[in-house]
Coordinates of C-alpha atoms in Angstrom, one line a residue:
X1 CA 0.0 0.0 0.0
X2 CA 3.0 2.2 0.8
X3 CA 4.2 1.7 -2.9
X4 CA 1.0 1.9 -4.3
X5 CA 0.8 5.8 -2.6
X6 CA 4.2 6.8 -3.6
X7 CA 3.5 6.5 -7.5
X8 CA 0.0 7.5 -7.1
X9 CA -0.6 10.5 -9.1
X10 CA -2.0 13.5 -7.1
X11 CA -3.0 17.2 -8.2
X12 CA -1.9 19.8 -5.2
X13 CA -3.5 22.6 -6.7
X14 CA -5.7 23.5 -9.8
X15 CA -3.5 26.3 -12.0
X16 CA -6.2 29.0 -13.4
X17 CA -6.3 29.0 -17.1
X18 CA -5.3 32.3 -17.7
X19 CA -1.7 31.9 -16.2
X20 CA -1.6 28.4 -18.0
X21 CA -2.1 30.4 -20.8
X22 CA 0.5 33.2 -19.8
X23 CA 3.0 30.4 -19.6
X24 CA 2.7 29.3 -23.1
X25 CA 2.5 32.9 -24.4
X26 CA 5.9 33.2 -22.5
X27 CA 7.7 30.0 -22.9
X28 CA 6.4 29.0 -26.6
X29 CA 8.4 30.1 -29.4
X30 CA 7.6 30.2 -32.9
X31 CA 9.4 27.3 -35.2
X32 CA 11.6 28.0 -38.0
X33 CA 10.4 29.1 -41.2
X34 CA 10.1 27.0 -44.0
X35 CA 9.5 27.5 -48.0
X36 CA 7.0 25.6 -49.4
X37 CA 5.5 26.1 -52.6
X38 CA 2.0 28.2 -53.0
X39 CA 0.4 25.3 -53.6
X40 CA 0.9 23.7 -50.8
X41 CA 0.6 26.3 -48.0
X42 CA -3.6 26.3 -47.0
X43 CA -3.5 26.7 -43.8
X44 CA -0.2 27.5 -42.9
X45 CA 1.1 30.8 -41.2
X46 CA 2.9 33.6 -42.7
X47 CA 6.7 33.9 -41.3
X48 CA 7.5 37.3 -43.4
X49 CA 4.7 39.5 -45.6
X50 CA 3.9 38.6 -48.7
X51 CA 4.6 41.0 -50.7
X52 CA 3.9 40.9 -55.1
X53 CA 5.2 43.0 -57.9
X54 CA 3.5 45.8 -59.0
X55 CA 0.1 44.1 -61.2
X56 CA -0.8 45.1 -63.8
X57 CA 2.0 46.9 -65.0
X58 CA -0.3 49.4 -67.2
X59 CA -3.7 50.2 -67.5
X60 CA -6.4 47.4 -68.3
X61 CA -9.7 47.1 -69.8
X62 CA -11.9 45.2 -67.0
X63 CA -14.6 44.5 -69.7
X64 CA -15.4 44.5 -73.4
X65 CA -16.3 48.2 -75.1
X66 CA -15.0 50.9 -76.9
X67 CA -11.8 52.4 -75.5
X68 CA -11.7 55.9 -75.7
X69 CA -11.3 59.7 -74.0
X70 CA -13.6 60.0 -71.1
X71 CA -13.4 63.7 -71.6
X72 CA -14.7 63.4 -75.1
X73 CA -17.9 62.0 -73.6
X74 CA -18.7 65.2 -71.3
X75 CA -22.8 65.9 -71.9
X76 CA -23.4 63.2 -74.0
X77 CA -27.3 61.8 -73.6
X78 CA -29.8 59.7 -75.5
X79 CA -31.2 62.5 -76.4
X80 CA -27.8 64.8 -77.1
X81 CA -25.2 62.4 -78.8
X82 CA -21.7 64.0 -78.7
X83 CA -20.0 62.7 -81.9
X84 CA -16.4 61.4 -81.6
X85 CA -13.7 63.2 -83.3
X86 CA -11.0 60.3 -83.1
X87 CA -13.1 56.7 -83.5
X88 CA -13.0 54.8 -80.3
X89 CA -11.3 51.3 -80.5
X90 CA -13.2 47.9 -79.7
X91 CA -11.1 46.6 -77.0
X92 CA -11.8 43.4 -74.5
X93 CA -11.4 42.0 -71.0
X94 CA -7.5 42.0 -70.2
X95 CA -6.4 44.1 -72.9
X96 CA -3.9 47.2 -72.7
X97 CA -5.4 50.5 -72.8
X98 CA -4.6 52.8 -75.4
X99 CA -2.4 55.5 -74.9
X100 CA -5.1 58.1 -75.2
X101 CA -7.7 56.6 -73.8
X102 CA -8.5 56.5 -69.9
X103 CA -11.9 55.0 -69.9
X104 CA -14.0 51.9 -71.3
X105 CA -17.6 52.4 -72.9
X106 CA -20.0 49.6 -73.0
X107 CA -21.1 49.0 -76.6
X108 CA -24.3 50.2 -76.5
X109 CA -23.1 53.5 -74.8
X110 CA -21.2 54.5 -78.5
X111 CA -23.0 54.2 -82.2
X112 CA -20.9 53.5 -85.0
X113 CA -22.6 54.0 -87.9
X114 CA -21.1 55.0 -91.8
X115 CA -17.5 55.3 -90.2
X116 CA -19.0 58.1 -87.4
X117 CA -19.3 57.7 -83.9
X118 CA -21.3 59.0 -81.0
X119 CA -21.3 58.7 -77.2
X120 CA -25.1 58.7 -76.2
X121 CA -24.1 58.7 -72.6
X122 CA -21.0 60.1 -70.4
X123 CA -18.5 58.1 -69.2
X124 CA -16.1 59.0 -66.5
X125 CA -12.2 58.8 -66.1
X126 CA -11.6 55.0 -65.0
X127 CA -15.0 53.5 -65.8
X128 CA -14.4 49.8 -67.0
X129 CA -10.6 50.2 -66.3
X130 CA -8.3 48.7 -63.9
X131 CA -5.7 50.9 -63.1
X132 CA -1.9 50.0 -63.6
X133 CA -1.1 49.2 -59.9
X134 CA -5.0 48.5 -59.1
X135 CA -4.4 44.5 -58.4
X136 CA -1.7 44.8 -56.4
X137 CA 0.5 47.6 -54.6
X138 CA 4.4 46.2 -54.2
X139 CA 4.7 48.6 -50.7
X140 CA 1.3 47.1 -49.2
X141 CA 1.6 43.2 -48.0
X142 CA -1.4 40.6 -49.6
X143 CA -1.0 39.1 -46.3
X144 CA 0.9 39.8 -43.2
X145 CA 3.3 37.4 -41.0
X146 CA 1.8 35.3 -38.3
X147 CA -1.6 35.3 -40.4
X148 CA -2.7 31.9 -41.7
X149 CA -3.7 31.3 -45.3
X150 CA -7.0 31.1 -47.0
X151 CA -7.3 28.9 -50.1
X152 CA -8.6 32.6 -51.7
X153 CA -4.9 34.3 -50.5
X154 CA -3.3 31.3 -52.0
X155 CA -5.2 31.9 -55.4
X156 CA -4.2 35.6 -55.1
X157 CA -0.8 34.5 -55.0
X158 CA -0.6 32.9 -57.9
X159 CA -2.2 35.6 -59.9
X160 CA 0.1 37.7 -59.1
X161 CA 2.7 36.3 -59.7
X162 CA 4.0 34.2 -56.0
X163 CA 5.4 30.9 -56.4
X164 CA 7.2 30.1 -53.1
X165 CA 6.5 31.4 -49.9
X166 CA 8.1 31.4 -46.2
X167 CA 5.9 29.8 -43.3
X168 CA 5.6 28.3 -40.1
X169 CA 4.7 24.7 -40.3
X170 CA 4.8 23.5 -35.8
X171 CA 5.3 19.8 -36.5
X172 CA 2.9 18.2 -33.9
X173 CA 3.0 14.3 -32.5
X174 CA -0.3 13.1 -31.3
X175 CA 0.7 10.1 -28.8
X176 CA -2.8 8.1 -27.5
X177 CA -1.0 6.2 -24.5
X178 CA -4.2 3.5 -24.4
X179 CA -5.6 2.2 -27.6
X180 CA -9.4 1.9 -26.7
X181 CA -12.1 3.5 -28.7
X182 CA -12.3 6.8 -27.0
X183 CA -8.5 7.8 -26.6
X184 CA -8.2 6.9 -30.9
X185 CA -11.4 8.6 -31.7
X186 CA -9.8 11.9 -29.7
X187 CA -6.4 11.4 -31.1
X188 CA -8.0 11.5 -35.0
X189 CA -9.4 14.2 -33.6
X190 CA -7.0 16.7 -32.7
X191 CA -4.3 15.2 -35.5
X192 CA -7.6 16.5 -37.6
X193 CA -7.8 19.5 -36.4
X194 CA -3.7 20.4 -36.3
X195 CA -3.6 19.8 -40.0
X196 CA -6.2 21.7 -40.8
X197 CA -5.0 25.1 -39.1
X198 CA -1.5 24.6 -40.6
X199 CA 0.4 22.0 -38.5
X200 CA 2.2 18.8 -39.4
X201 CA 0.5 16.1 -37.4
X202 CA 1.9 12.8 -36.7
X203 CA -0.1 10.1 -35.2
X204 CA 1.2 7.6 -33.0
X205 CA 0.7 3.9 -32.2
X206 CA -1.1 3.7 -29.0
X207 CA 1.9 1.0 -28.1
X208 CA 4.2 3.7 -28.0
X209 CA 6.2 4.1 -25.0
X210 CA 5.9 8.0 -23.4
X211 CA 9.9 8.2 -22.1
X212 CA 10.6 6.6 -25.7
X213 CA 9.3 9.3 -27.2
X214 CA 10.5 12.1 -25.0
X215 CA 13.9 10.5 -25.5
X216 CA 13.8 10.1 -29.0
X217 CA 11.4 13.0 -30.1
X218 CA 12.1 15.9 -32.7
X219 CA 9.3 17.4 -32.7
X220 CA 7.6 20.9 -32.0
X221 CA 5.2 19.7 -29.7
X222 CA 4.0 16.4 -28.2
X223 CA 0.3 16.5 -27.6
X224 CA -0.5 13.3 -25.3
X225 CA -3.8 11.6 -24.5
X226 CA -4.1 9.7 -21.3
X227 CA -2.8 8.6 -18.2
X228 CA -3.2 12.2 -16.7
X229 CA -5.3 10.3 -13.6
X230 CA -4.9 8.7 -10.7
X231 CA -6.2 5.6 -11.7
X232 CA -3.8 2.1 -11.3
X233 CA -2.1 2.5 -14.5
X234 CA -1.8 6.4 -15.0
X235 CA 1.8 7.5 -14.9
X236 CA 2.4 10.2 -17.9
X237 CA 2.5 13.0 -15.2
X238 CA 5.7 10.9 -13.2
X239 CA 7.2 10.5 -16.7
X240 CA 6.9 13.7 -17.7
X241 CA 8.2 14.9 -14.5
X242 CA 10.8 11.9 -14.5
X243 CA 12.5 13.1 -17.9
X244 CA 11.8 16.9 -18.3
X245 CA 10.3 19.9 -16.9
X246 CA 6.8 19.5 -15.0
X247 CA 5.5 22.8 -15.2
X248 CA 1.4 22.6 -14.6
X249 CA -0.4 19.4 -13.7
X250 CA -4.1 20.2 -13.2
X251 CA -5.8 23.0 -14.8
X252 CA -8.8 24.7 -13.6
X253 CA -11.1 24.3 -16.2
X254 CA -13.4 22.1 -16.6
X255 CA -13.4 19.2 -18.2
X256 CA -10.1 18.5 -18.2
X257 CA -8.7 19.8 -14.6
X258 CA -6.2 16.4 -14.8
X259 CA -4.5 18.1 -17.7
X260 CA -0.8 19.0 -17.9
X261 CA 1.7 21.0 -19.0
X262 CA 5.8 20.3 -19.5
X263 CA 8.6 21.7 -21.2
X264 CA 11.4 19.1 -22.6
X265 CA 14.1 22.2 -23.9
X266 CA 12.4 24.3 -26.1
X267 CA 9.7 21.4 -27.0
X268 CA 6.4 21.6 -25.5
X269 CA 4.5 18.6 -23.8
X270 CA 0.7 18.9 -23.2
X271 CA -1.0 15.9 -21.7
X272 CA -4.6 15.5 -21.8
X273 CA -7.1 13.4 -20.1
X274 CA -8.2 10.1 -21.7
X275 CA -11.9 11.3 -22.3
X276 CA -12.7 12.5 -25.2
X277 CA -15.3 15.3 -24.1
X278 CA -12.3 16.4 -21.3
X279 CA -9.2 16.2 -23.9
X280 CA -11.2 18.4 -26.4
X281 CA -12.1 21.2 -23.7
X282 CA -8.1 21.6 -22.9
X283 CA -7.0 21.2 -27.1
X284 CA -9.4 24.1 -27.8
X285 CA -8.4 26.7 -24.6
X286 CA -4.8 25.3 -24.5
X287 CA -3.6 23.1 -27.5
X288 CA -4.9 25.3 -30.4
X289 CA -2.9 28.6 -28.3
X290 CA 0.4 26.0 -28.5
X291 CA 0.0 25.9 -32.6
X292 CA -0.5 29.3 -32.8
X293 CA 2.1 30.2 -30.8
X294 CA 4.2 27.9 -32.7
X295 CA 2.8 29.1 -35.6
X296 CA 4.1 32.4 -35.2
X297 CA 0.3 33.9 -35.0
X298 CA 0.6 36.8 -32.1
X299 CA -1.5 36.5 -29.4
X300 CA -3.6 33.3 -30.9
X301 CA -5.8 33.3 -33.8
X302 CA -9.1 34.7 -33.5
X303 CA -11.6 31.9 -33.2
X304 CA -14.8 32.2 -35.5
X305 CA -18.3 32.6 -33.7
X306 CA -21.7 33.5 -33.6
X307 CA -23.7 36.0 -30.8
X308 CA -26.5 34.3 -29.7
X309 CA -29.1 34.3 -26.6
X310 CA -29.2 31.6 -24.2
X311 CA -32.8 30.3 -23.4
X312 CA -31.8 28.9 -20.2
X313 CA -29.6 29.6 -17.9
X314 CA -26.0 28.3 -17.0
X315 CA -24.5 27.5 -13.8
X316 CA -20.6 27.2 -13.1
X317 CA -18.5 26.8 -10.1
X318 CA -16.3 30.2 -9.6
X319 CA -13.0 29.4 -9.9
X320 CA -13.3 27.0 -12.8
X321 CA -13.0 27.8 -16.6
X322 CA -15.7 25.7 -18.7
X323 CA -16.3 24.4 -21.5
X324 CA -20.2 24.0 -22.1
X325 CA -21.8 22.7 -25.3
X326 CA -24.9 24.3 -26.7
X327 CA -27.7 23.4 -29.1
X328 CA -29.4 26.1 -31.5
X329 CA -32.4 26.7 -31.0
X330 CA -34.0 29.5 -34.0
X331 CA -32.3 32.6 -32.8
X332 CA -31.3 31.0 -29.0
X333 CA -29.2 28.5 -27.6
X334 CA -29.6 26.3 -25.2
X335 CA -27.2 24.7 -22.8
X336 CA -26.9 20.6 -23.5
X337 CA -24.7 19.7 -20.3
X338 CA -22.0 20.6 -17.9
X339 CA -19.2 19.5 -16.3
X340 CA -19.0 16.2 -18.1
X341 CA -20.1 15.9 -21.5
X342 CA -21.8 12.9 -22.9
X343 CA -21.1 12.1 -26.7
X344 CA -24.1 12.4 -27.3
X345 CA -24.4 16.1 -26.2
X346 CA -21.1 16.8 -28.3
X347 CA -23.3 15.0 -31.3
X348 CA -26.5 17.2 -31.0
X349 CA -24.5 21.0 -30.0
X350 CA -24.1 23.0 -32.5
X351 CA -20.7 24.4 -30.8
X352 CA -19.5 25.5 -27.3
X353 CA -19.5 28.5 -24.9
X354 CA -16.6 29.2 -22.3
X355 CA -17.9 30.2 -18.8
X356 CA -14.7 32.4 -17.5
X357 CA -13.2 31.3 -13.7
X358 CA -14.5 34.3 -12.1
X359 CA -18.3 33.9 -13.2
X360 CA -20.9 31.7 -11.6
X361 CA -22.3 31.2 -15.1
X362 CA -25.2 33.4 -17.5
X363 CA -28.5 34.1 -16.6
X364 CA -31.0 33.4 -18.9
X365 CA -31.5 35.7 -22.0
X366 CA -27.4 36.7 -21.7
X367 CA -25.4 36.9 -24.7
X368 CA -22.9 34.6 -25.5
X369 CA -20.3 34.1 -28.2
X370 CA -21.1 30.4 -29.7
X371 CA -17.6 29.0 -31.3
X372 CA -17.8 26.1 -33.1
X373 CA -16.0 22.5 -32.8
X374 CA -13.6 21.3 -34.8

């Protein structure tokens, strides 16, 4: 029984989530840049603007017309056609804009008729032209650093001309120490979710050996799903503290207060619960902040949401962030669970709400920002 005490894994205090945070804001440091081409960079985070030549180089028609002087147009109506002294030219989409001409007519705007012209209407400096310079300004970045890439920027790129650019690319290993259904299911998940906002996810065999990995790892960031307890068999915490830095085990937020936090040099360990409702709650406050911060992306990326009412109220303990699933309900939301969430609230939400520590939860009819799940 003695033994048995010793190795037991205990939590002395809850850290709040806000110095957690803090401490990966500090200690986190964005990885190396690498060049990959356009192509191949959805997702990923700027390490340097991207900046593009000068496009187009002159003046282009944006449609099909008559080319011509807007200043010869000046009065023209239905009703009082101006006639053209110098013939417009019949230009299309893409094409370089004559010399002395700074504006585009649609066709019916000028009549040709016998070798004469008239403008029936007047067109301005500009109309239907896209000015040399107008796609892109060489001293204004397309994007900045530390912003991640839209398949739209990447497009943009290319059009202008971009073939290669410089990124941030946190190279993540998901490690599920138990190989039941939950611990996969969660570690698909998050390896999901790392590739999609711009990481480089490996996926382990749950057979893996935690101070194997430590010993042997090269990557950014070890993300690692169970054992966090103090069941029989958990020991990642006395691992992690065994062969590196311990820095937070148990977090107040909830679910997920048995998560932890370590440092093994500049690598970063986070340890998560082996439920998949309690290791989602931490990935989302704490994991996704790690990639970001990784990523190069200053003071985390901006999460998407909505600002909806909640129909019922929600109660929290003070002192404990949470994570709380809600369902839509026409122009509300209502809370689906608390504390520990069942798979099948996660199923039927519609996304999640974070109660802050210091509240004791919303009142029915508050406001909430509703962020949805990966």
């Amino acid at each position: 029984m003695a033994a048995a005490s010793e190795t037991l894994q205990t939590i002395s205090k809850l850290t709040p989530l806000s110095e957690v945070t803090a401490m990966v804001d500090l200690r986190v440091k964005p990885v190396t840049p690498r060049t990959l081409d356009v192509a191949a960079a959805a997702g990923r985070a700027l390490a340097v603007d991207a900046m593009g030549p000068a496009r187009p180089s002159s003046s282009l028609a944006l449609v099909d017309g008559w080319a011509l002087s807007a200043d010869a147009t000046l009065g023209a109506g239905p009703y009082a056609p101006i006639p053209l002294i110098h013939p417009p030219q019949r230009i299309e989409a893409g094409q370089v804009l004559p010399p002395d001409a700074d504006g585009v007519a649609p066709f019916d705007v000028v009549a040709v008729k016998n070798g004469f012209a008239e403008a029936l209407a007047t067109i301005n400096p500009g109309d239907g032209v896209l000015p040399a310079g107008g796609d892109n300004d060489p001293a204004i970045p397309l994007r900045r650093a530390g912003e991640r890439l839209r398949m739209t920027d990447l497009a943009a790129f290319a059009a202008v001309g971009l073939s290669r650019i410089a990124v941030r690319e946190p190279r993540i290993r998901v490690l599920p120490l138990r190989g039941t259904t939950i611990v996969s299911a969660a570690a698909r998940l998050l390896a999901s979710d790392i590739e999609r906002r711009g990481g480089a996810a490996k996926l382990d065999d749950p057979a893996r050996d935690l101070g194997t990995v430590l010993a042997s790892e090269t990557a950014d960031a070890i993300v690692v799903i169970g054992g966090t307890g103090s069941g029989r068999n958990d020991n990642s915490v006395h691992t992690m503290a065994r062969d590196c830095e311990l820095a937070v085990h148990g977090m107040a937020i909830t679910p997920g207060e048995t998560a932890a936090l370590g440092f093994a040099g500049p690598r970063v360990l986070l340890l998560l619960p082996g439920r998949l409702d309690a290791a989602l709650s931490v990935w989302l406050t704490v994991g996704r902040r790690i990639q970001d911060r990784l990523a190069g992306v200053p003071g985390g990326e901006r999460q998407p949401y909505k600002i909806l009412t909640l129909s019922r109220k929600v109660s929290s303990t003070v002192g404990l962030a949470e994570v709380v699933p809600v369902r839509r309900v026409q122009d509300t939301v209502e809370p689906l669970a608390s504390r520990y969430l069942p798979l099948s609230a996660l199923t039927r939400s519609d996304g999640w709400i974070m109660v802050p520590a210091e509240s004791e939860g919303y009142a029915e009819g508050t406001t909430v920002q509703v962020r949805p799940w990966p």
